Amino acid sequence: MESPKQHPAPFSRELAGNIEDFITKLKRGELQGSKTVALKTANLMRHVVADSRWNDAESLKTIIKGVGKRILKAQPRELLITNIVCRVLHIVNEAAPRIEDACISGSASSTPASRGTETPAMGLGSTMSSRNLADQLAASLAREESNLYHIKTDIISEINEYIADMESTEEEIATSALDHIHSNEIILTCGRSRTVENFLLTAARKRKFQVIVTECAPTYDGHEQAKALTCPNIEVTVIPDSAVFAIMSRVNKVILGTHAVMANGGLIAASGTHMIAAAARHHSTQVMVCAGLYKHAPSFPFDDDRLNALMAPDAILPYGDGHLVDAVDVVSPRYDYVPPDLVDILVDDNGGHLPSYVYRLLQEIYDNAKDLAWNIPDQ
Amino acid sequence: MSKQQSPGRAETTAEIEETAAASSSSANQPVVDAAAASKELAKKAKEERRRLKELELKAKGIDISGKAPAAKKKTKSQQRAIQEQQRAEKQNKAGGSGGLQHRDTAGASGVASGRESRSEIGSQHSATPATAAGASHKNTPVNMNSRVALEDKRMHLYLHLDFPPHPPSSASALSLIPTLSTNSSAVAERGTGDSGALAAGIENASHPPGPQVVVGLSREEYVSASTGEPATVTVSHGASGPVEARLRDALAPFNSGPGQRKIAKPTGGMVGIEIHPQIKEVGLRMGSMDITGSNARAESVLAAFVKVIKDYVSPPLTVINRSLIQYVSTQINFLVHQRPMCVGMGNVIRWLKNEISKLPAEIKDEDAKRTLITLIGDYVQERITAAGKFIADAGAQKVQDGDVILTFGASSTVQRLLIAAHYMGRRFRVIVIDPRPQAEGLGLVRKLVEQGFSDLSPELESTDGLFTIDQHGVHGKGRGRNGMNGGVTYAPITALSFLMREASKVFLGAEAFLANGAMLARSGTAMVALAAHSYHVPVIVACETYKFSERIQLDAVVNNELGVPDMLMYKPGISDSQPVGPQGDKTLAYMEYSAYARDRYSARPRWNNYSLSMKGPVSDTANAPLGKDKGKDKDKGKDKGKGKGKDKGSRGAAAAAAGSDSSAMAAETKAALSLKNNCPLSDWRTTHNLRLLNLTQDVTPPEFVTVIVTEVGMIPTTSVPVVLREYRNQM
């Protein structure tokens, strides 16, 4: 366990508290939902950039990576943390040349001056020159700091913009709703997704259609989704997860939300999604996935068990049934990995993509490999 | 003058014995101290339960999924009032009717005197949780003469309430039928009495007042009728909840859902023919999902028809093979009305009708009956019982050491197969995937655990070479992923693709195979088969050939049975240990609420009907006034009254009799409260544009099924029409 003391990294007390608080919440599982986690992480990163002491891009990146590592350790399966930290690193990288400039110009202006004062000081030791030296040093530092200050605000405003994008991502995605949903269509969706909710409700402003919502058994998120979707233009039908295959022959389109999108275009989505996508593929029904750009994870799913988590079993087999609970393994995974070949189209803030295009998209969102390696565990 | 009829009464042997015990112990003190009585009752109930448990363990056979019915709560005073009423009714009947009473058995008459004296205890007994005797009731077709064992007290209620003191005019009775078939909410709002009248409606529609030929009485019944023995009818007015629940269940197919099923009106023109009590029992138990599963249904129907045929007396100037077929059709109409037939049952009935029609015209009644009963016995033995055994043995051969068997739901055939493999000494893991909302797989899990499947874990871990799963396991993992190493794994269907990677074989049960090789089975089976197909795991289906059907169905929507939609709105056992919903702080709010509400629990007996075994929702549904605001009227009158009664009298008895320690109680409370807190869909009936659809079947494409294990061998799906043709030729 890394404790904050091992990091001589200069955090203000407030920032250190914030980090600890966030870590605790992650560990307790209090932060659920990809967007919540993403926004909280981005806010924390903004705080880190603003409140920590750094002189150049490298040190800033080191600080960010350090904090990112600590957060990730609290909840190693949370892909969104990686996404956000990588994105912030990307923002810093973009600002890096300016930081270098600031440092160079700062040192360039200070170096001749210091040299100038140094020589007489060494030679004559006059008090006048030493006062000059102090003044000049202070001036150059101030210049440097003001430069850095500007860059810092730049970075922060970039992060702010990113956060704003994240917040509006559902609306952005929903703008393409009418391109995808036709009147009188039957659409199947699963679980609770604000993105899908927005998408369907936006389409329902113009068109009338039917939505089938599966329950997503141990969490029953589908119930809330169904309730949220109920509006005059949408006829909502809730079905049990087991009836998906039976009903699929009547479905025109499957629109899914997801927790994260992997670099190969595969999904980490609510458990049960894989079978829905597979049933859709069997019936040659199009599967559309709505996911904001921030959900695109820059890693490949080599071992999808690493990306999954098991939930408490008592939603399936109540602890009251003690004898049985002892004797039986109850499995309740939180996520499913959906391979990219079951996904027909991914819709993000900028429009639709094929799953095979995701890797290219990632190069635009995040930086190249050298900065992505930060999250690899030490051992 | 219309004849007063008391219905065919059916009871458990257990009940009778208990009755005798009760009458001997407490007949001398008619007014018993409430506390003492309740204690005594509790003790008795416990004993009885233990005994029944033993019986249940002994009974290896068809799983009728013995549901432990919810406890009925009644205040002492209410009970007494009811008893008074009953007594009055009894006297009325004994004095006034002088008509026929039929009694199912001669054996029961021996207890009749005891029964009278026990009336007090008897109806109190209905307040104790009815036993889990359902499971001990084995539908053995062999012993057809044995006493009809109807354990379920609530069924009792049905049978008795069919016969109101004043038979309603046929007009009013008929007017009830549309209500029945269209508007279930209206039905559920009626009280107990009305529900009885409703059931009577079905009865009387085909049973107008007036003199008529009485059919369906056994010899004993005639005897008891002629001796004019006083009527010994025990009307057990239970709490309204379970009755309504049963009624709702019985009405499952009629529930207003999308794509409402059209059911033939019962007993079209069959005036003057009544429904045999045995058929009534079976029908109602099927309707209330007490008897589920193709095999259980087919067997119980055949067993009932043995009784029907035995009791049948052909009207004068008729030929038995004509009149009987008409009579049988009427009985079948009733059954279909209760719950649509499954394919196996349909086949069985078609076969029976065919056999009846094949009887020679000049045959004597007695000979015809004997022939038919023998034929039925043979059919059950050959096509169901022996076939099931053969399938279990043959299928078990396919289980190898180290296999990870995945199964879905609970199929009686697969259960037998797994247990057979276990007895053969095979060591394998079983993964049971369960669909919503029935959770029948839990029953299978229980059975497997009882059989010692879960004790496998130490051997699995041992490295002595006994258990080398690595050689067999598809993924070469001795232990399951995530450290799972037990013999039995249980998971919801959403975990399907997560667990399918571990599986090395999939065993499924089917409701039917269609002529195109497609498999009709419980909803979700197609998904399991699809998952297995995509993970290249062989799918082995255990299915008797009597379930093969000439029908062809391309998808599941064209023809399906709708379950009760309200089942979907409940979320069983939502935990407070896991964050509920997207906001983490909801957890806290929930816990606070439950802590607060736990104090109020004692005043909320209606939750007692909620059982953790996921059957609770039904009874709760029944208690909830449909289409109304749930909360208001509950909190005001009803619950207070009930709560008071509970606190005073029957509380201790109920608690003890339910055998529930406080932790179970707390868990129940928690589940119940989470139910209330976490059911966004609870007002779905009043929400515009929101519907719940509970499909119960789906059609699995033939290409997903690797092999079908039948009693004629292991065949591919393409051979289904071949087998069908063989049997058609035989017919």
PDB file of N, CA and C in Angstrom, chain B residues 160-239:
ATOM      1  N   HIS B 160     -64.490 -26.591  -1.911  1.00  0.00           N
ATOM      2  CA  HIS B 160     -65.690 -26.453  -1.111  1.00  0.00           C
ATOM      3  C   HIS B 160     -66.505 -25.254  -1.525  1.00  0.00           C
ATOM      4  N   LEU B 161     -65.806 -24.247  -1.882  1.00  0.00           N
ATOM      5  CA  LEU B 161     -66.551 -23.046  -2.214  1.00  0.00           C
ATOM      6  C   LEU B 161     -67.249 -23.142  -3.562  1.00  0.00           C
ATOM      7  N   ASP B 162     -66.914 -24.164  -4.286  1.00  0.00           N
ATOM      8  CA  ASP B 162     -67.626 -24.353  -5.545  1.00  0.00           C
ATOM      9  C   ASP B 162     -69.122 -24.508  -5.320  1.00  0.00           C
ATOM     10  N   PHE B 163     -69.439 -24.933  -4.168  1.00  0.00           N
ATOM     11  CA  PHE B 163     -70.814 -25.320  -3.941  1.00  0.00           C
ATOM     12  C   PHE B 163     -71.437 -24.412  -2.907  1.00  0.00           C
ATOM     13  N   PRO B 164     -71.875 -23.290  -3.314  1.00  0.00           N
ATOM     14  CA  PRO B 164     -72.505 -22.383  -2.361  1.00  0.00           C
ATOM     15  C   PRO B 164     -73.842 -22.966  -1.936  1.00  0.00           C
ATOM     16  N   PRO B 165     -74.302 -22.555  -0.780  1.00  0.00           N
ATOM     17  CA  PRO B 165     -75.562 -23.081  -0.286  1.00  0.00           C
ATOM     18  C   PRO B 165     -76.693 -22.882  -1.296  1.00  0.00           C
ATOM     19  N   HIS B 166     -76.708 -21.708  -1.924  1.00  0.00           N
ATOM     20  CA  HIS B 166     -77.722 -21.483  -2.946  1.00  0.00           C
ATOM     21  C   HIS B 166     -77.034 -21.432  -4.286  1.00  0.00           C
ATOM     22  N   PRO B 167     -77.246 -22.402  -5.089  1.00  0.00           N
ATOM     23  CA  PRO B 167     -76.592 -22.349  -6.392  1.00  0.00           C
ATOM     24  C   PRO B 167     -77.088 -21.152  -7.179  1.00  0.00           C
ATOM     25  N   PRO B 168     -76.160 -20.363  -7.659  1.00  0.00           N
ATOM     26  CA  PRO B 168     -76.585 -19.183  -8.393  1.00  0.00           C
ATOM     27  C   PRO B 168     -77.274 -19.600  -9.683  1.00  0.00           C
ATOM     28  N   SER B 169     -78.121 -18.725 -10.125  1.00  0.00           N
ATOM     29  CA  SER B 169     -78.797 -19.025 -11.380  1.00  0.00           C
ATOM     30  C   SER B 169     -77.754 -19.091 -12.487  1.00  0.00           C
ATOM     31  N   SER B 170     -78.074 -19.835 -13.486  1.00  0.00           N
ATOM     32  CA  SER B 170     -77.060 -20.030 -14.517  1.00  0.00           C
ATOM     33  C   SER B 170     -76.733 -18.717 -15.195  1.00  0.00           C
ATOM     34  N   ALA B 171     -77.687 -17.813 -15.230  1.00  0.00           N
ATOM     35  CA  ALA B 171     -77.425 -16.520 -15.870  1.00  0.00           C
ATOM     36  C   ALA B 171     -76.334 -15.775 -15.135  1.00  0.00           C
ATOM     37  N   SER B 172     -76.481 -15.714 -13.823  1.00  0.00           N
ATOM     38  CA  SER B 172     -75.486 -14.953 -13.078  1.00  0.00           C
ATOM     39  C   SER B 172     -74.142 -15.666 -13.125  1.00  0.00           C
ATOM     40  N   ALA B 173     -74.223 -16.955 -13.133  1.00  0.00           N
ATOM     41  CA  ALA B 173     -72.974 -17.707 -13.187  1.00  0.00           C
ATOM     42  C   ALA B 173     -72.267 -17.450 -14.504  1.00  0.00           C
ATOM     43  N   LEU B 174     -73.038 -17.444 -15.551  1.00  0.00           N
ATOM     44  CA  LEU B 174     -72.429 -17.221 -16.860  1.00  0.00           C
ATOM     45  C   LEU B 174     -71.853 -15.822 -16.957  1.00  0.00           C
ATOM     46  N   SER B 175     -72.544 -14.907 -16.314  1.00  0.00           N
ATOM     47  CA  SER B 175     -72.063 -13.532 -16.412  1.00  0.00           C
ATOM     48  C   SER B 175     -70.708 -13.385 -15.750  1.00  0.00           C
ATOM     49  N   LEU B 176     -70.384 -14.316 -14.900  1.00  0.00           N
ATOM     50  CA  LEU B 176     -69.089 -14.210 -14.237  1.00  0.00           C
ATOM     51  C   LEU B 176     -67.954 -14.628 -15.152  1.00  0.00           C
ATOM     52  N   ILE B 177     -68.293 -15.417 -16.111  1.00  0.00           N
ATOM     53  CA  ILE B 177     -67.206 -15.996 -16.892  1.00  0.00           C
ATOM     54  C   ILE B 177     -66.434 -14.970 -17.706  1.00  0.00           C
ATOM     55  N   PRO B 178     -67.119 -14.065 -18.372  1.00  0.00           N
ATOM     56  CA  PRO B 178     -66.344 -13.056 -19.085  1.00  0.00           C
ATOM     57  C   PRO B 178     -65.434 -12.284 -18.148  1.00  0.00           C
ATOM     58  N   THR B 179     -65.930 -12.042 -16.958  1.00  0.00           N
ATOM     59  CA  THR B 179     -65.096 -11.344 -15.994  1.00  0.00           C
ATOM     60  C   THR B 179     -63.818 -12.125 -15.752  1.00  0.00           C
ATOM     61  N   LEU B 180     -64.044 -13.383 -15.637  1.00  0.00           N
ATOM     62  CA  LEU B 180     -62.928 -14.267 -15.363  1.00  0.00           C
ATOM     63  C   LEU B 180     -61.896 -14.214 -16.476  1.00  0.00           C
ATOM     64  N   SER B 181     -62.396 -14.220 -17.675  1.00  0.00           N
ATOM     65  CA  SER B 181     -61.436 -14.389 -18.753  1.00  0.00           C
ATOM     66  C   SER B 181     -60.853 -13.069 -19.228  1.00  0.00           C
ATOM     67  N   THR B 182     -61.464 -11.979 -18.859  1.00  0.00           N
ATOM     68  CA  THR B 182     -60.912 -10.736 -19.391  1.00  0.00           C
ATOM     69  C   THR B 182     -60.272  -9.868 -18.331  1.00  0.00           C
ATOM     70  N   ASN B 183     -60.917  -9.727 -17.221  1.00  0.00           N
ATOM     71  CA  ASN B 183     -60.461  -8.688 -16.315  1.00  0.00           C
ATOM     72  C   ASN B 183     -59.976  -9.292 -15.023  1.00  0.00           C
ATOM     73  N   SER B 184     -58.716  -9.538 -14.987  1.00  0.00           N
ATOM     74  CA  SER B 184     -58.209 -10.209 -13.807  1.00  0.00           C
ATOM     75  C   SER B 184     -58.173  -9.296 -12.608  1.00  0.00           C
ATOM     76  N   SER B 185     -58.002  -8.009 -12.858  1.00  0.00           N
ATOM     77  CA  SER B 185     -57.913  -7.117 -11.706  1.00  0.00           C
ATOM     78  C   SER B 185     -59.255  -7.067 -10.997  1.00  0.00           C
ATOM     79  N   ALA B 186     -60.289  -7.099 -11.781  1.00  0.00           N
ATOM     80  CA  ALA B 186     -61.608  -7.104 -11.167  1.00  0.00           C
ATOM     81  C   ALA B 186     -61.785  -8.351 -10.313  1.00  0.00           C
ATOM     82  N   VAL B 187     -61.250  -9.417 -10.810  1.00  0.00           N
ATOM     83  CA  VAL B 187     -61.372 -10.657 -10.071  1.00  0.00           C
ATOM     84  C   VAL B 187     -60.648 -10.562  -8.753  1.00  0.00           C
ATOM     85  N   ALA B 188     -59.458 -10.028  -8.830  1.00  0.00           N
ATOM     86  CA  ALA B 188     -58.644 -10.011  -7.629  1.00  0.00           C
ATOM     87  C   ALA B 188     -59.228  -9.094  -6.569  1.00  0.00           C
ATOM     88  N   GLU B 189     -60.041  -8.158  -6.984  1.00  0.00           N
ATOM     89  CA  GLU B 189     -60.597  -7.248  -5.998  1.00  0.00           C
ATOM     90  C   GLU B 189     -61.754  -7.862  -5.229  1.00  0.00           C
ATOM     91  N   ARG B 190     -62.263  -8.912  -5.737  1.00  0.00           N
ATOM     92  CA  ARG B 190     -63.352  -9.554  -5.024  1.00  0.00           C
ATOM     93  C   ARG B 190     -62.825 -10.204  -3.750  1.00  0.00           C
ATOM     94  N   GLY B 191     -63.720 -10.394  -2.852  1.00  0.00           N
ATOM     95  CA  GLY B 191     -63.326 -11.007  -1.590  1.00  0.00           C
ATOM     96  C   GLY B 191     -63.280 -12.517  -1.722  1.00  0.00           C
ATOM     97  N   THR B 192     -63.087 -13.142  -0.586  1.00  0.00           N
ATOM     98  CA  THR B 192     -62.989 -14.591  -0.583  1.00  0.00           C
ATOM     99  C   THR B 192     -64.277 -15.223  -1.082  1.00  0.00           C
ATOM    100  N   GLY B 193     -65.354 -14.729  -0.538  1.00  0.00           N
ATOM    101  CA  GLY B 193     -66.634 -15.317  -0.897  1.00  0.00           C
ATOM    102  C   GLY B 193     -66.872 -15.226  -2.381  1.00  0.00           C
ATOM    103  N   ASP B 194     -66.535 -14.087  -2.910  1.00  0.00           N
ATOM    104  CA  ASP B 194     -66.765 -13.891  -4.324  1.00  0.00           C
ATOM    105  C   ASP B 194     -65.907 -14.810  -5.156  1.00  0.00           C
ATOM    106  N   SER B 195     -64.709 -14.995  -4.683  1.00  0.00           N
ATOM    107  CA  SER B 195     -63.847 -15.866  -5.470  1.00  0.00           C
ATOM    108  C   SER B 195     -64.415 -17.263  -5.499  1.00  0.00           C
ATOM    109  N   GLY B 196     -65.028 -17.620  -4.383  1.00  0.00           N
ATOM    110  CA  GLY B 196     -65.691 -18.911  -4.361  1.00  0.00           C
ATOM    111  C   GLY B 196     -66.813 -18.936  -5.372  1.00  0.00           C
ATOM    112  N   ALA B 197     -67.582 -17.876  -5.346  1.00  0.00           N
ATOM    113  CA  ALA B 197     -68.699 -17.799  -6.271  1.00  0.00           C
ATOM    114  C   ALA B 197     -68.197 -17.846  -7.700  1.00  0.00           C
ATOM    115  N   LEU B 198     -67.036 -17.266  -7.856  1.00  0.00           N
ATOM    116  CA  LEU B 198     -66.454 -17.239  -9.184  1.00  0.00           C
ATOM    117  C   LEU B 198     -66.119 -18.638  -9.655  1.00  0.00           C
ATOM    118  N   ALA B 199     -65.483 -19.349  -8.749  1.00  0.00           N
ATOM    119  CA  ALA B 199     -65.170 -20.730  -9.084  1.00  0.00           C
ATOM    120  C   ALA B 199     -66.463 -21.481  -9.340  1.00  0.00           C
ATOM    121  N   ALA B 200     -67.448 -21.141  -8.527  1.00  0.00           N
ATOM    122  CA  ALA B 200     -68.739 -21.772  -8.714  1.00  0.00           C
ATOM    123  C   ALA B 200     -69.297 -21.420 -10.076  1.00  0.00           C
ATOM    124  N   GLY B 201     -68.928 -20.242 -10.524  1.00  0.00           N
ATOM    125  CA  GLY B 201     -69.394 -19.813 -11.830  1.00  0.00           C
ATOM    126  C   GLY B 201     -68.965 -20.776 -12.906  1.00  0.00           C
ATOM    127  N   ILE B 202     -67.717 -21.186 -12.811  1.00  0.00           N
ATOM    128  CA  ILE B 202     -67.219 -22.124 -13.800  1.00  0.00           C
ATOM    129  C   ILE B 202     -68.029 -23.404 -13.712  1.00  0.00           C
ATOM    130  N   GLU B 203     -68.223 -23.770 -12.469  1.00  0.00           N
ATOM    131  CA  GLU B 203     -68.914 -25.022 -12.220  1.00  0.00           C
ATOM    132  C   GLU B 203     -70.338 -24.963 -12.756  1.00  0.00           C
ATOM    133  N   ASN B 204     -71.017 -23.899 -12.363  1.00  0.00           N
ATOM    134  CA  ASN B 204     -72.435 -23.878 -12.614  1.00  0.00           C
ATOM    135  C   ASN B 204     -72.808 -23.537 -14.040  1.00  0.00           C
ATOM    136  N   ALA B 205     -71.847 -22.991 -14.739  1.00  0.00           N
ATOM    137  CA  ALA B 205     -72.135 -22.712 -16.125  1.00  0.00           C
ATOM    138  C   ALA B 205     -72.510 -23.999 -16.842  1.00  0.00           C
ATOM    139  N   SER B 206     -71.868 -25.052 -16.405  1.00  0.00           N
ATOM    140  CA  SER B 206     -72.166 -26.321 -17.046  1.00  0.00           C
ATOM    141  C   SER B 206     -73.096 -27.155 -16.184  1.00  0.00           C
ATOM    142  N   HIS B 207     -73.675 -26.527 -15.235  1.00  0.00           N
ATOM    143  CA  HIS B 207     -74.359 -27.289 -14.212  1.00  0.00           C
ATOM    144  C   HIS B 207     -75.600 -26.527 -13.775  1.00  0.00           C
ATOM    145  N   PRO B 208     -76.540 -26.378 -14.639  1.00  0.00           N
ATOM    146  CA  PRO B 208     -77.719 -25.608 -14.266  1.00  0.00           C
ATOM    147  C   PRO B 208     -78.550 -26.373 -13.239  1.00  0.00           C
ATOM    148  N   PRO B 209     -79.242 -25.645 -12.423  1.00  0.00           N
ATOM    149  CA  PRO B 209     -80.065 -26.328 -11.424  1.00  0.00           C
ATOM    150  C   PRO B 209     -81.141 -27.172 -12.101  1.00  0.00           C
ATOM    151  N   GLY B 210     -81.548 -28.123 -11.397  1.00  0.00           N
ATOM    152  CA  GLY B 210     -82.588 -28.981 -11.950  1.00  0.00           C
ATOM    153  C   GLY B 210     -82.195 -30.423 -11.838  1.00  0.00           C
ATOM    154  N   PRO B 211     -83.111 -31.299 -11.937  1.00  0.00           N
ATOM    155  CA  PRO B 211     -82.785 -32.711 -11.826  1.00  0.00           C
ATOM    156  C   PRO B 211     -81.885 -33.144 -12.971  1.00  0.00           C
ATOM    157  N   GLN B 212     -81.002 -33.988 -12.690  1.00  0.00           N
ATOM    158  CA  GLN B 212     -80.048 -34.386 -13.709  1.00  0.00           C
ATOM    159  C   GLN B 212     -79.419 -35.711 -13.352  1.00  0.00           C
ATOM    160  N   VAL B 213     -78.818 -36.263 -14.337  1.00  0.00           N
ATOM    161  CA  VAL B 213     -78.092 -37.495 -14.078  1.00  0.00           C
ATOM    162  C   VAL B 213     -76.805 -37.131 -13.380  1.00  0.00           C
ATOM    163  N   VAL B 214     -76.609 -37.736 -12.257  1.00  0.00           N
ATOM    164  CA  VAL B 214     -75.380 -37.435 -11.548  1.00  0.00           C
ATOM    165  C   VAL B 214     -74.326 -38.451 -11.951  1.00  0.00           C
ATOM    166  N   VAL B 215     -73.313 -37.941 -12.544  1.00  0.00           N
ATOM    167  CA  VAL B 215     -72.232 -38.838 -12.918  1.00  0.00           C
ATOM    168  C   VAL B 215     -71.036 -38.526 -12.052  1.00  0.00           C
ATOM    169  N   GLY B 216     -70.122 -39.374 -12.071  1.00  0.00           N
ATOM    170  CA  GLY B 216     -68.864 -39.098 -11.388  1.00  0.00           C
ATOM    171  C   GLY B 216     -68.869 -39.488  -9.931  1.00  0.00           C
ATOM    172  N   LEU B 217     -69.800 -40.308  -9.523  1.00  0.00           N
ATOM    173  CA  LEU B 217     -69.773 -40.747  -8.135  1.00  0.00           C
ATOM    174  C   LEU B 217     -69.239 -42.162  -8.071  1.00  0.00           C
ATOM    175  N   SER B 218     -68.367 -42.376  -7.137  1.00  0.00           N
ATOM    176  CA  SER B 218     -67.832 -43.723  -6.983  1.00  0.00           C
ATOM    177  C   SER B 218     -68.815 -44.552  -6.168  1.00  0.00           C
ATOM    178  N   ARG B 219     -68.510 -45.799  -6.052  1.00  0.00           N
ATOM    179  CA  ARG B 219     -69.415 -46.666  -5.310  1.00  0.00           C
ATOM    180  C   ARG B 219     -69.531 -46.186  -3.873  1.00  0.00           C
ATOM    181  N   GLU B 220     -68.412 -45.868  -3.296  1.00  0.00           N
ATOM    182  CA  GLU B 220     -68.436 -45.430  -1.898  1.00  0.00           C
ATOM    183  C   GLU B 220     -69.319 -44.199  -1.744  1.00  0.00           C
ATOM    184  N   GLU B 221     -69.263 -43.404  -2.760  1.00  0.00           N
ATOM    185  CA  GLU B 221     -70.048 -42.179  -2.674  1.00  0.00           C
ATOM    186  C   GLU B 221     -71.538 -42.495  -2.673  1.00  0.00           C
ATOM    187  N   TYR B 222     -71.878 -43.446  -3.513  1.00  0.00           N
ATOM    188  CA  TYR B 222     -73.281 -43.846  -3.515  1.00  0.00           C
ATOM    189  C   TYR B 222     -73.666 -44.404  -2.166  1.00  0.00           C
ATOM    190  N   VAL B 223     -72.751 -45.190  -1.638  1.00  0.00           N
ATOM    191  CA  VAL B 223     -73.039 -45.807  -0.345  1.00  0.00           C
ATOM    192  C   VAL B 223     -73.255 -44.745   0.703  1.00  0.00           C
ATOM    193  N   SER B 224     -72.317 -43.825   0.752  1.00  0.00           N
ATOM    194  CA  SER B 224     -72.431 -42.826   1.809  1.00  0.00           C
ATOM    195  C   SER B 224     -73.650 -41.946   1.560  1.00  0.00           C
ATOM    196  N   ALA B 225     -73.986 -41.780   0.306  1.00  0.00           N
ATOM    197  CA  ALA B 225     -75.154 -40.980   0.008  1.00  0.00           C
ATOM    198  C   ALA B 225     -76.415 -41.685   0.484  1.00  0.00           C
ATOM    199  N   SER B 226     -76.427 -42.971   0.290  1.00  0.00           N
ATOM    200  CA  SER B 226     -77.639 -43.690   0.633  1.00  0.00           C
ATOM    201  C   SER B 226     -77.799 -43.850   2.137  1.00  0.00           C
ATOM    202  N   THR B 227     -76.680 -43.933   2.834  1.00  0.00           N
ATOM    203  CA  THR B 227     -76.813 -44.076   4.284  1.00  0.00           C
ATOM    204  C   THR B 227     -77.243 -42.780   4.940  1.00  0.00           C
ATOM    205  N   GLY B 228     -77.125 -41.710   4.223  1.00  0.00           N
ATOM    206  CA  GLY B 228     -77.587 -40.439   4.750  1.00  0.00           C
ATOM    207  C   GLY B 228     -76.775 -39.970   5.933  1.00  0.00           C
ATOM    208  N   GLU B 229     -75.545 -40.280   5.883  1.00  0.00           N
ATOM    209  CA  GLU B 229     -74.644 -39.822   6.939  1.00  0.00           C
ATOM    210  C   GLU B 229     -74.631 -38.296   6.964  1.00  0.00           C
ATOM    211  N   PRO B 230     -74.576 -37.731   8.145  1.00  0.00           N
ATOM    212  CA  PRO B 230     -74.567 -36.268   8.187  1.00  0.00           C
ATOM    213  C   PRO B 230     -73.350 -35.710   7.473  1.00  0.00           C
ATOM    214  N   ALA B 231     -73.577 -34.611   6.823  1.00  0.00           N
ATOM    215  CA  ALA B 231     -72.493 -34.005   6.058  1.00  0.00           C
ATOM    216  C   ALA B 231     -71.372 -33.587   6.973  1.00  0.00           C
ATOM    217  N   THR B 232     -70.200 -33.884   6.562  1.00  0.00           N
ATOM    218  CA  THR B 232     -69.062 -33.478   7.395  1.00  0.00           C
ATOM    219  C   THR B 232     -68.157 -32.611   6.549  1.00  0.00           C
ATOM    220  N   VAL B 233     -68.660 -31.477   6.251  1.00  0.00           N
ATOM    221  CA  VAL B 233     -67.897 -30.589   5.384  1.00  0.00           C
ATOM    222  C   VAL B 233     -67.101 -29.635   6.238  1.00  0.00           C
ATOM    223  N   THR B 234     -65.844 -29.615   6.029  1.00  0.00           N
ATOM    224  CA  THR B 234     -65.066 -28.598   6.722  1.00  0.00           C
ATOM    225  C   THR B 234     -64.723 -27.511   5.724  1.00  0.00           C
ATOM    226  N   VAL B 235     -65.267 -26.397   5.969  1.00  0.00           N
ATOM    227  CA  VAL B 235     -64.940 -25.276   5.097  1.00  0.00           C
ATOM    228  C   VAL B 235     -63.840 -24.500   5.768  1.00  0.00           C
ATOM    229  N   SER B 236     -62.705 -24.520   5.169  1.00  0.00           N
ATOM    230  CA  SER B 236     -61.608 -23.786   5.798  1.00  0.00           C
ATOM    231  C   SER B 236     -61.467 -22.439   5.127  1.00  0.00           C
ATOM    232  N   HIS B 237     -62.096 -21.481   5.707  1.00  0.00           N
ATOM    233  CA  HIS B 237     -61.932 -20.120   5.196  1.00  0.00           C
ATOM    234  C   HIS B 237     -60.556 -19.639   5.585  1.00  0.00           C
ATOM    235  N   GLY B 238     -59.687 -19.579   4.683  1.00  0.00           N
ATOM    236  CA  GLY B 238     -58.350 -19.079   5.002  1.00  0.00           C
ATOM    237  C   GLY B 238     -58.336 -17.571   4.912  1.00  0.00           C
ATOM    238  N   ALA B 239     -57.180 -17.036   5.113  1.00  0.00           N
ATOM    239  CA  ALA B 239     -57.037 -15.604   4.872  1.00  0.00           C
ATOM    240  C   ALA B 239     -57.265 -15.381   3.384  1.00  0.00           C
TER     241      ALA B 239
END
